[in-house]
Coordinates of C-alpha atoms in Angstrom, one line a residue:
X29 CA 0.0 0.0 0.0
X30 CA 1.4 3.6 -0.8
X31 CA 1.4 6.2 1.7
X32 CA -0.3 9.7 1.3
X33 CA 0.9 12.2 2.9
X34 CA -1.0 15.2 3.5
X35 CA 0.4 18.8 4.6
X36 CA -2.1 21.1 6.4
X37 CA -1.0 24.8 6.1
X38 CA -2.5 27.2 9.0
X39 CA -2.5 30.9 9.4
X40 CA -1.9 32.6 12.8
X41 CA -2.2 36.0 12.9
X42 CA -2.0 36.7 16.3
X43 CA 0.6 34.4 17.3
X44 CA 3.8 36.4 17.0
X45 CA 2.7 40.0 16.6
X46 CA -1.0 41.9 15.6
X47 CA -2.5 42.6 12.2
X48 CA -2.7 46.5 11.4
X49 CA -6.7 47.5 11.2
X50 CA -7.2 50.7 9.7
X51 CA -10.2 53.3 10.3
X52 CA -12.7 54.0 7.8
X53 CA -15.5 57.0 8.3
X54 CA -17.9 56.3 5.2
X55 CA -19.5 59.7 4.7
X56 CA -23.1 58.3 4.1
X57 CA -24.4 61.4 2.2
X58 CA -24.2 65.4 3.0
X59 CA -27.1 67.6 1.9
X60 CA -27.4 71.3 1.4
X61 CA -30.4 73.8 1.9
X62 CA -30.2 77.4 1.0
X63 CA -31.6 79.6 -2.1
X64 CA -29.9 82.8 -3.9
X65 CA -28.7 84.8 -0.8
X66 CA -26.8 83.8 2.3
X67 CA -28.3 81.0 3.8
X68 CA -26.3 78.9 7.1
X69 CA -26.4 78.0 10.3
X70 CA -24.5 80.0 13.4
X71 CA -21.2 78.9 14.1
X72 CA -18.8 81.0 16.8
X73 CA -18.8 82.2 20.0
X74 CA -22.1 83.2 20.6
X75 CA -23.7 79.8 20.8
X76 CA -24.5 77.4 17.5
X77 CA -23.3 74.4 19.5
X78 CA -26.7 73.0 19.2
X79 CA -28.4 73.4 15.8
X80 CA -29.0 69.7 14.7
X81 CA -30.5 67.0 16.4
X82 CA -31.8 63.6 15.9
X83 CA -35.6 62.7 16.1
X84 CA -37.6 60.7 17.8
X85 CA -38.7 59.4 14.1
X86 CA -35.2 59.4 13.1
X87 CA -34.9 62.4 10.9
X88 CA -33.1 65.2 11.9
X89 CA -34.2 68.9 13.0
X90 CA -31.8 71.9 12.0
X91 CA -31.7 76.0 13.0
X92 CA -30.5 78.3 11.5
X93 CA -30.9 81.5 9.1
X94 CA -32.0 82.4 5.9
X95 CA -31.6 85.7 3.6
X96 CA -33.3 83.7 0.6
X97 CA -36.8 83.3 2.3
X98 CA -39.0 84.8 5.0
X99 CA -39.8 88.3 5.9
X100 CA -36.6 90.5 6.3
X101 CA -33.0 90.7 6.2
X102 CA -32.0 87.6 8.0
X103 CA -34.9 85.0 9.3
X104 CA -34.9 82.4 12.0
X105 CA -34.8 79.0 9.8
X106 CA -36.3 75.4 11.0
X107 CA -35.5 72.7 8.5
X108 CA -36.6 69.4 9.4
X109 CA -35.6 66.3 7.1
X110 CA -35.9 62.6 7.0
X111 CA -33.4 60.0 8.0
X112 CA -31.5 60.5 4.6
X113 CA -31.5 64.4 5.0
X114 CA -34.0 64.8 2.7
X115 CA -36.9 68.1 3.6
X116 CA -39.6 67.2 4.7
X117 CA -41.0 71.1 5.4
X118 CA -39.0 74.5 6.6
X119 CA -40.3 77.1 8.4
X120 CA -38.9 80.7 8.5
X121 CA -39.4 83.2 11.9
X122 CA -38.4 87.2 11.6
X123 CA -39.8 90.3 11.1
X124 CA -38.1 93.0 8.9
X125 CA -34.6 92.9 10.6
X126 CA -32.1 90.6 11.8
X127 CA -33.2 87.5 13.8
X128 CA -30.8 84.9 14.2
X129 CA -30.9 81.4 16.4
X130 CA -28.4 79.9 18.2
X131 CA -30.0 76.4 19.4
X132 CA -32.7 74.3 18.9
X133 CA -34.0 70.9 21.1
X134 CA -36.5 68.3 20.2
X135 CA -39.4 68.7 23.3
X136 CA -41.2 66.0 25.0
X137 CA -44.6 66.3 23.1
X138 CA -42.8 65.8 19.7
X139 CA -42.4 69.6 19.1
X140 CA -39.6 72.1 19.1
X141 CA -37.8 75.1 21.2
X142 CA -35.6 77.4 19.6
X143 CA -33.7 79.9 21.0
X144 CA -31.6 83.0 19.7
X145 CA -32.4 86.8 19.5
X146 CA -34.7 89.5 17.4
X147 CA -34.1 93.0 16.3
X148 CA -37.5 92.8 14.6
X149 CA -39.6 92.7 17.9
X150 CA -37.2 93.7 20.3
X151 CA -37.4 96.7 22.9
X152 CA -33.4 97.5 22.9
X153 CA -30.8 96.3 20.0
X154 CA -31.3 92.8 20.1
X155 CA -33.5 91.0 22.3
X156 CA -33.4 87.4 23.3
X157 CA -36.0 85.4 21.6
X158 CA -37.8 81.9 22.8
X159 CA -40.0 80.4 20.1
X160 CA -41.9 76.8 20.9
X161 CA -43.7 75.3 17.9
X162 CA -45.5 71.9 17.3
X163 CA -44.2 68.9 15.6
X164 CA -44.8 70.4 12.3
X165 CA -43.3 73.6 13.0
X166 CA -45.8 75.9 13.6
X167 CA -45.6 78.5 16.0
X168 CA -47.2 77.7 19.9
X169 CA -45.6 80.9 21.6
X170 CA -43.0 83.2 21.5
X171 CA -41.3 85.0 24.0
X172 CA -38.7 88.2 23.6
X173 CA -36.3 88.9 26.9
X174 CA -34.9 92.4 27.5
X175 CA -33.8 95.5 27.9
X176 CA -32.2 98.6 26.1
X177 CA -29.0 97.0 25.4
X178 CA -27.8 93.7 23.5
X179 CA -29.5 90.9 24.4
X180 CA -29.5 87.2 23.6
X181 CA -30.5 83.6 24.2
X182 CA -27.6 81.5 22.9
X183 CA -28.6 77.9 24.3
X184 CA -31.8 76.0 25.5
X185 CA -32.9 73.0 26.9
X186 CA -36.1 71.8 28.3
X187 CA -35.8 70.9 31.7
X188 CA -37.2 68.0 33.8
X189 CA -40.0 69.8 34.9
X190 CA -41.0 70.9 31.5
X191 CA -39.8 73.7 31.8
X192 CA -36.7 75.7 29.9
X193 CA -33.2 76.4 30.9
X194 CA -32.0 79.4 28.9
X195 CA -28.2 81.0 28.8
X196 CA -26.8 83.9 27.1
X197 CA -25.9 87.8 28.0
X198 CA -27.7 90.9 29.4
X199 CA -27.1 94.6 28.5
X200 CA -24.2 92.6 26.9
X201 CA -22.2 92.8 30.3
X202 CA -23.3 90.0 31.9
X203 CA -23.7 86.2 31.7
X204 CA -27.2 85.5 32.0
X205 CA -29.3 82.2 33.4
X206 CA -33.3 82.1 33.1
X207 CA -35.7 79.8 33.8
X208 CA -39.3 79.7 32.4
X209 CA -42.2 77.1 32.9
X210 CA -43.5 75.5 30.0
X211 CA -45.2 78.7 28.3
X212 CA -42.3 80.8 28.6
X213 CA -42.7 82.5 31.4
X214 CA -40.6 83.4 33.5
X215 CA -39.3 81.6 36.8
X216 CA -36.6 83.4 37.6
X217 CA -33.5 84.9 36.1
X218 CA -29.4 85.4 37.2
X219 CA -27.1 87.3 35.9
X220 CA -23.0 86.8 36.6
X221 CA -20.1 88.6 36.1
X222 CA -16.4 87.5 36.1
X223 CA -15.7 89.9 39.6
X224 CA -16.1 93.4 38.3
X225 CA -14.9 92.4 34.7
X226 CA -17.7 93.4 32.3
X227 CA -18.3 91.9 28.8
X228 CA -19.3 87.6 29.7
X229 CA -21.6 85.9 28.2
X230 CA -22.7 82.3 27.9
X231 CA -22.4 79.9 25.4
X232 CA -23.9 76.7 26.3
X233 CA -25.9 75.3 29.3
X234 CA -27.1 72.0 30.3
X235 CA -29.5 70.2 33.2
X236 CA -27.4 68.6 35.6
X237 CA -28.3 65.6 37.1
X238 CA -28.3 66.6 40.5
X239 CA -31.1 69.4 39.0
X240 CA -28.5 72.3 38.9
X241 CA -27.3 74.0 36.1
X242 CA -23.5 74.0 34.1
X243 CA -23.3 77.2 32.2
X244 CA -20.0 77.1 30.0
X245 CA -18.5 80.6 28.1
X246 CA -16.3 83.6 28.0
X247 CA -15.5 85.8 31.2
X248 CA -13.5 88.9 30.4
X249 CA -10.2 89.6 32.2
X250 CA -8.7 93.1 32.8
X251 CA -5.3 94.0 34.2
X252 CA -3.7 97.0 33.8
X253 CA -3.6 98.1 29.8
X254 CA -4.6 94.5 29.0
X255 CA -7.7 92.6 28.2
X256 CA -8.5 89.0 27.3
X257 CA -11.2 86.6 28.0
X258 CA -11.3 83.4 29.8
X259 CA -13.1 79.9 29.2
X260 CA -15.5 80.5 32.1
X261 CA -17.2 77.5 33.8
X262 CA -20.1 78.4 36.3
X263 CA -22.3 75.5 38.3
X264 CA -25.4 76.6 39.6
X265 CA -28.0 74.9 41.9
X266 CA -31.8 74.4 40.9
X267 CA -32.8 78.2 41.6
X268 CA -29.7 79.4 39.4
X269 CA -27.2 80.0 42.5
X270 CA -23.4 79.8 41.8
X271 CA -21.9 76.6 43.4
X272 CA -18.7 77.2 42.0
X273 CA -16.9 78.6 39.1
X274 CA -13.8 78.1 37.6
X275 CA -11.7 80.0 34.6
X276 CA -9.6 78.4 32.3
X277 CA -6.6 80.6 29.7
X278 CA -3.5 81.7 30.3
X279 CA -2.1 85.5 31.2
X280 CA -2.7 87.8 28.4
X281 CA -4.2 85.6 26.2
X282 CA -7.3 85.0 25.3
X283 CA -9.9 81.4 25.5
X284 CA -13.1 80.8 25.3
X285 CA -15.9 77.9 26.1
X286 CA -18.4 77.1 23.3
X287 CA -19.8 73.9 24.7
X288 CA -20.2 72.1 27.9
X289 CA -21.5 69.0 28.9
X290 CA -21.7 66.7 31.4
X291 CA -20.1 63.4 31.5
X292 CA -21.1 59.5 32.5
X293 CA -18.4 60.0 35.4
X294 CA -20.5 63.5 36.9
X295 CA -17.5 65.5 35.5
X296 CA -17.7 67.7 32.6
X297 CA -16.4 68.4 29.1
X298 CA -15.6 71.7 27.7
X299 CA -14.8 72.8 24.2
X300 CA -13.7 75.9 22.9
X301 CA -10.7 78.0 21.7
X302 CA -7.1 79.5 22.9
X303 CA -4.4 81.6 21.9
X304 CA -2.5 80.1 24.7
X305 CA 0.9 78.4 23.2
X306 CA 0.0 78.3 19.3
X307 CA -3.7 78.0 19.6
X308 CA -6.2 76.1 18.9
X309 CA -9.6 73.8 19.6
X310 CA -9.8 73.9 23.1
X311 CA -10.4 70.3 25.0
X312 CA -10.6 70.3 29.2
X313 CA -12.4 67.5 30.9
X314 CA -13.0 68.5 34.8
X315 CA -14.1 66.7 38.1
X316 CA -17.7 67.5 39.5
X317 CA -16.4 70.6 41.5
X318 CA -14.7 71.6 38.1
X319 CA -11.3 71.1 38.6
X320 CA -9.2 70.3 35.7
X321 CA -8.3 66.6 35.2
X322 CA -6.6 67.2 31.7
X323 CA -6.7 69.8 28.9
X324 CA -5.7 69.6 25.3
X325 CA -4.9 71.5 22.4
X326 CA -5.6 70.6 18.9
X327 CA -3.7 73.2 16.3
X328 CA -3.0 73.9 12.8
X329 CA 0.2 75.1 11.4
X330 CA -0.8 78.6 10.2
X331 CA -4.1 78.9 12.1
X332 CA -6.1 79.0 15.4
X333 CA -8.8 76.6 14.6
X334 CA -11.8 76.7 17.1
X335 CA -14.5 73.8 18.2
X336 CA -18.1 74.9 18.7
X337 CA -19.7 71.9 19.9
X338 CA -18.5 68.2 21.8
X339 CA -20.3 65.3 22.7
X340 CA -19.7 62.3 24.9
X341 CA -19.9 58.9 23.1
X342 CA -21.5 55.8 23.4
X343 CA -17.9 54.9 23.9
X344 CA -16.9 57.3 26.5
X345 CA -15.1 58.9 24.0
X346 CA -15.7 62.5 22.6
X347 CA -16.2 63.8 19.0
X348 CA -15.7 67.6 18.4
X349 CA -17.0 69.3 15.8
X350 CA -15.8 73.0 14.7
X351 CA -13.4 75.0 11.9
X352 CA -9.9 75.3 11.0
X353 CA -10.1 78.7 11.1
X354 CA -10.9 81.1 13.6
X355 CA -14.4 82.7 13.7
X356 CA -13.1 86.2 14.0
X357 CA -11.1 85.4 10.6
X358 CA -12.9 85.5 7.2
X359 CA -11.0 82.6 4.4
X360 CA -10.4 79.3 3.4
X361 CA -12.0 77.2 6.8
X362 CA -13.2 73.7 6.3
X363 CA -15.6 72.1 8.9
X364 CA -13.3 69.8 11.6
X365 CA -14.3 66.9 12.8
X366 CA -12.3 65.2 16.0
X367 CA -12.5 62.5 17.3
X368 CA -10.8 61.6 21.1
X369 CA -10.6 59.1 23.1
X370 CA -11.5 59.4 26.8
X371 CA -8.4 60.9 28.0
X372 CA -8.4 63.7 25.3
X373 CA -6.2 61.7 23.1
X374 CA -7.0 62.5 19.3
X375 CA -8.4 58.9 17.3
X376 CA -8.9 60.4 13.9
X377 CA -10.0 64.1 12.4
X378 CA -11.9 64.6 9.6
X379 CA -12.1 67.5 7.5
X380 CA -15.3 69.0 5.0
X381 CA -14.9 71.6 2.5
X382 CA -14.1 73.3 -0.7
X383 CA -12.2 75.9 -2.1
X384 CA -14.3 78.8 -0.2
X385 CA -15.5 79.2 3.5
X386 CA -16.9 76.3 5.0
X387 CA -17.8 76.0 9.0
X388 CA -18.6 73.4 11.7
X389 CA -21.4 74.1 14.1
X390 CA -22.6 71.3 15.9
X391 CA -22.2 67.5 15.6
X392 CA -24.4 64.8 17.4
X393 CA -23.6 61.0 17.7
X394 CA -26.7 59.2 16.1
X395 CA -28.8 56.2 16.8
X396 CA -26.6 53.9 14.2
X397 CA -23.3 55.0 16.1
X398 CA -22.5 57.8 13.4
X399 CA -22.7 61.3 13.8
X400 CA -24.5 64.4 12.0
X401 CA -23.3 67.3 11.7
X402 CA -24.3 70.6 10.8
X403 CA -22.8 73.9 9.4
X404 CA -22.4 76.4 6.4
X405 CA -20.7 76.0 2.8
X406 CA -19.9 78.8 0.9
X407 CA -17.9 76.2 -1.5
X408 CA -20.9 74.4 -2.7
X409 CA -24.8 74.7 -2.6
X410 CA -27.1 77.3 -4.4
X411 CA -26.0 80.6 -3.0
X412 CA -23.7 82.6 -1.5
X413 CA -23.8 80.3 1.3
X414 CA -26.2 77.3 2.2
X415 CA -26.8 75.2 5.4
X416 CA -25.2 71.8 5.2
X417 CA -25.8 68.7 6.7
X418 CA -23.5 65.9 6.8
X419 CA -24.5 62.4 8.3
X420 CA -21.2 60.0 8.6
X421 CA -21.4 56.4 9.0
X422 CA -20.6 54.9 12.4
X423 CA -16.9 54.0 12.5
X424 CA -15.8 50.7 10.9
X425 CA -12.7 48.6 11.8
X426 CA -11.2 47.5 8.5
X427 CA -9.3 44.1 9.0
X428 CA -7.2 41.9 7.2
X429 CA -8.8 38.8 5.0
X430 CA -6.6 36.5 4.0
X431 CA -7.2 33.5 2.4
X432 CA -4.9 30.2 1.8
X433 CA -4.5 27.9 -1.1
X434 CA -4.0 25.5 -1.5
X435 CA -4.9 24.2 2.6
X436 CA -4.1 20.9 1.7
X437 CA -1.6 19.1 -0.4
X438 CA -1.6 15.4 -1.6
X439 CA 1.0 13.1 -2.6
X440 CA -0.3 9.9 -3.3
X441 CA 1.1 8.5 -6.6
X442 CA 4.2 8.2 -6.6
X443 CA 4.9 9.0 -3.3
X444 CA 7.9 11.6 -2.6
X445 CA 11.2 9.6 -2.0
X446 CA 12.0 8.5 1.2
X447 CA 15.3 11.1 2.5
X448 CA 14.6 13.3 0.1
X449 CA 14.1 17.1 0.6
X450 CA 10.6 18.7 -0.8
X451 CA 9.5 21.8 -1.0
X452 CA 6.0 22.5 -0.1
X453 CA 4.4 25.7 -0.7
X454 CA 1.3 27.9 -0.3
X455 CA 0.1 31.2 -1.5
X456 CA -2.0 33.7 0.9
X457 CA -4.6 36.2 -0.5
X458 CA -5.4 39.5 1.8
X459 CA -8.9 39.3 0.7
X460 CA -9.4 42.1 3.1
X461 CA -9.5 46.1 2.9
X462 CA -6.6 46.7 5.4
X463 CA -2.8 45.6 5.1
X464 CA -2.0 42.6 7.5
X465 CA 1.4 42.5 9.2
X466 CA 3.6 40.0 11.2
X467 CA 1.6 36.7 9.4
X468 CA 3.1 33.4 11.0
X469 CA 2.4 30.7 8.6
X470 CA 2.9 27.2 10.1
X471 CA 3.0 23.8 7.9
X472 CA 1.7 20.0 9.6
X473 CA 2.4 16.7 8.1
X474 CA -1.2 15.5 8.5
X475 CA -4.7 17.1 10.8
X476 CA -3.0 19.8 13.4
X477 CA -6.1 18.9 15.4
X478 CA -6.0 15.3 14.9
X479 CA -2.7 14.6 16.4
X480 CA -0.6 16.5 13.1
X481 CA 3.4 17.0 13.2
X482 CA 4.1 20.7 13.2
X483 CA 7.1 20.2 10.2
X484 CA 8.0 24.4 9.2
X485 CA 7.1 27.5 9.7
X486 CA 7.5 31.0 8.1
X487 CA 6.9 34.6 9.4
X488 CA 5.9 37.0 6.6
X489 CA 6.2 40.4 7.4
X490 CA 3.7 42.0 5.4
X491 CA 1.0 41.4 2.9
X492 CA -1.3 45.0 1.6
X493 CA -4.8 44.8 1.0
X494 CA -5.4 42.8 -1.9
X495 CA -2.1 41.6 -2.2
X496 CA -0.1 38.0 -2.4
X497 CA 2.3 36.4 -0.2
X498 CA 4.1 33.3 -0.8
X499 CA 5.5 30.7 2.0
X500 CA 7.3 27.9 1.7
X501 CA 9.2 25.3 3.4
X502 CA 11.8 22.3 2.8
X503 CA 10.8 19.3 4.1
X504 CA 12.8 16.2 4.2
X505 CA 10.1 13.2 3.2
X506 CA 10.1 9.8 5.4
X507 CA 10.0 6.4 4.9
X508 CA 6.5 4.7 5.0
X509 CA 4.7 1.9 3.6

């Protein structure tokens, strides 16, 4: 009887080293809305770190402005769109002049609040302006806030009462915290000032979940013939009391906080701006009294980029969404995207734009583990500039695929000579969409899991996606009947 001998070739990827994996963020489809004029949503350090959010039913709600449609110069602009950004109806708010908004929230019966200012129905030069419509959009109430100065509302959020938290400025001096029931009106209202430094306002705002308040923006610093702002950080209790504050910047140079939020740990996470070193997207994650656990700075050669809005992932992570240049400068900005991990450490950045101005105002992670985010183009759309809306895939781990062949390999007839070297080899396919490194390829004279003889191995290095790699071995045959 002749002996066959069978070689079984394995591939052990992990045994010796790991494959690389490599990141991919499918962008799943970006819309624009806008008509002749300039069209966009707010993005800066008034507020704008809230303009887009997912719906209940999936879609997605967007604020904004509009000088193509509505009434006056510049209109209050609802867009709401499907679950592949497509319109479903808009809705325009303003009088004859300027009204702007800043943030917008899905409420609990299916409806929406907006918040932002007015100098169409105001009683000074802008007033703070609360609008609560239905489901579809149309109006319920609105409410104006003021005096005879500047006045706005740059964040909302409906509370856990039903209520609404609303931060901004007064008399453009102060930082200013209201509360109203569900209809608007009025609870109570604070107003805070970095000592007797005037000029502070608030950017962002959120319910706590102790049923204070975290009110996160810029407090302006004075000393001497010098000026600059601080990233101001200001907890309150349920009646809008300060707990604590804390400022954040460097000596002569200026910060800011654009968005706040708290985190799964009770802590908090700040975004925002400095000039501090060579500038850039601000990043400061705090304990639950505020103090600084770790800060970061994300920078461009060339530019002081800024981050409007940040989010905590399902991850624990945090993505950032903001501009690569700075708000105050007019040019060539593409939206930024960032992604960290939970100790501020960058994962991957992504950036959107064209040949013209493009900015980054707010960015939410979505049901399906992706984000959306939204901002102004002026590189592509109808107009001078449009709103756009960009939905990215959740993030996918590309790995290595690889494929063997032949597994097996006969001799039967006539069977190799007893004492005499072979050479046995096998090719290996990276079927996958990722290069694959540190590949052990290991050769058995018969089943590895049926008692086999491990006869050769060979380490290959490297193989690229899509590529071939060849291993072989010399094997000196035995004698058998």
């Amino acid at each position: 009887m002749k002996k066959i001998v069978l070689f079984t070739a394995l591939i052990l990827l992990t045994s010796i080293g790991t494959t690389s994996a490599s990141l991919i963020l499918d962008e799943g489809w970006n819309k624009t809305f806008g008509g002749s004029n300039s069209d966009g949503t707010y993005s800066g350090q008034f507020g704008g770190n809230n303009l887009v959010q997912q719906t209940s039913d999936g879609g997605y709600i967007i604020a904004g402005y509009t000088n193509s449609y509505g009434a006056g110069k510049k209109d209050i602009w609802l867009i709401k769109t499907d679950a592949n950004g497509n319109e479903e109806w808009n809705r325009t708010f303003g009088g004859s002049d300027d009204d702007e908004a800043y943030s917008v929230q899905q409420t609990s019966d299916g409806g929406y609040v907006i918040a932002g200012y007015t100098k169409s129905f105001c009683s000074g030069y802008y007033d703070a302006w609360l609008i609560k419509t239905d489901a579809n959009g149309n109006e319920v109430w609105n409410k104006t806030f003021g005096g005879s100065d500047l006045d706005w509302a740059s964040s909302v959020q409906q509370t856990s009462d039903g209520g609404y938290i609303v931060a901004g400025v007064v008399n453009f001096r102060a930082l200013w915290l209201m509360k109203t029931d569900s209809s608007g009106n009025v609870e109570w209202s604070k107003s805070f000032s970095c000592g007797w430094r005037t000029n502070n306002w608030a950017s962002s705002v959120q319910q706590t979940s102790d049923g204070g308040y975290i009110v996160a923006g810029y407090g302006l610093n004075t000393t001497g013939y010098w000026d600059w702002y601080d990233a101001w950080l200001i907890k309150t209790d349920a009646n809008g009391n300060e707990e604590w504050n804390r400022t954040f910047g460097c000596l002569y140079r200026s910060s800011g906080a654009h968005s706040v939020q708290q985190t799964s740990d009770g802590g908090y996470i700040v975004a925002g701006w400095t000039s501090c070193g060579d500038g850039g997207v601000l990043l400061i994650k705090t304990d639950s009294d505020g103090n600084e656990e770790w800060s970061k700075i994300f920078g461009i050669s060339s530019a002081i980029p800024y981050a409007n809005s940040v989010q905590q992932t399902s991850d624990g992570s945090y993505i950032i969404a903001g501009s690569t240049l700075h708000y105050s400068i007019s040019g060539d900005s593409d939206i930024w995207i960032i992604k960290t991990d939970s100790s501020g450490n960058k994962e991957w950045n992504k950036k959107f734009g064209g040949s013209n101005e493009d900015r980054g105002s707010s960015v939410q992670q979505t049901s399906d583990g992706g984000y959306i985010i939204a901002g102004w183009t002026n590189s592509y759309g109808a107009g001078q500039s449009d709103v756009w809306l960009i939905k990215l895939a959740p993030e996918t781990m590309l790995l290595p695929d690889l494929a063997l062949s032949p597994s097996d390999i006969a001799f039967s007839n006539p069977n190799p000579v007893a004492n005499e070297e072979i050479t046995i080899t096998a090719t290996i396919h990276n079927e996958g969409d990722a290069d694959a490194n540190n590949i052990l390829i290991q050769f058995y004279d018969g089943d590895p899991d049926g008692g086999g003889t491990l006869i050769g191995e060979q380490v290959i290095s490297s193989i690229t996606a899509g590529g071939l790699a060849t291993a072989q071995i010399n094997w000196i045959a035995q004698e058998g009947t």
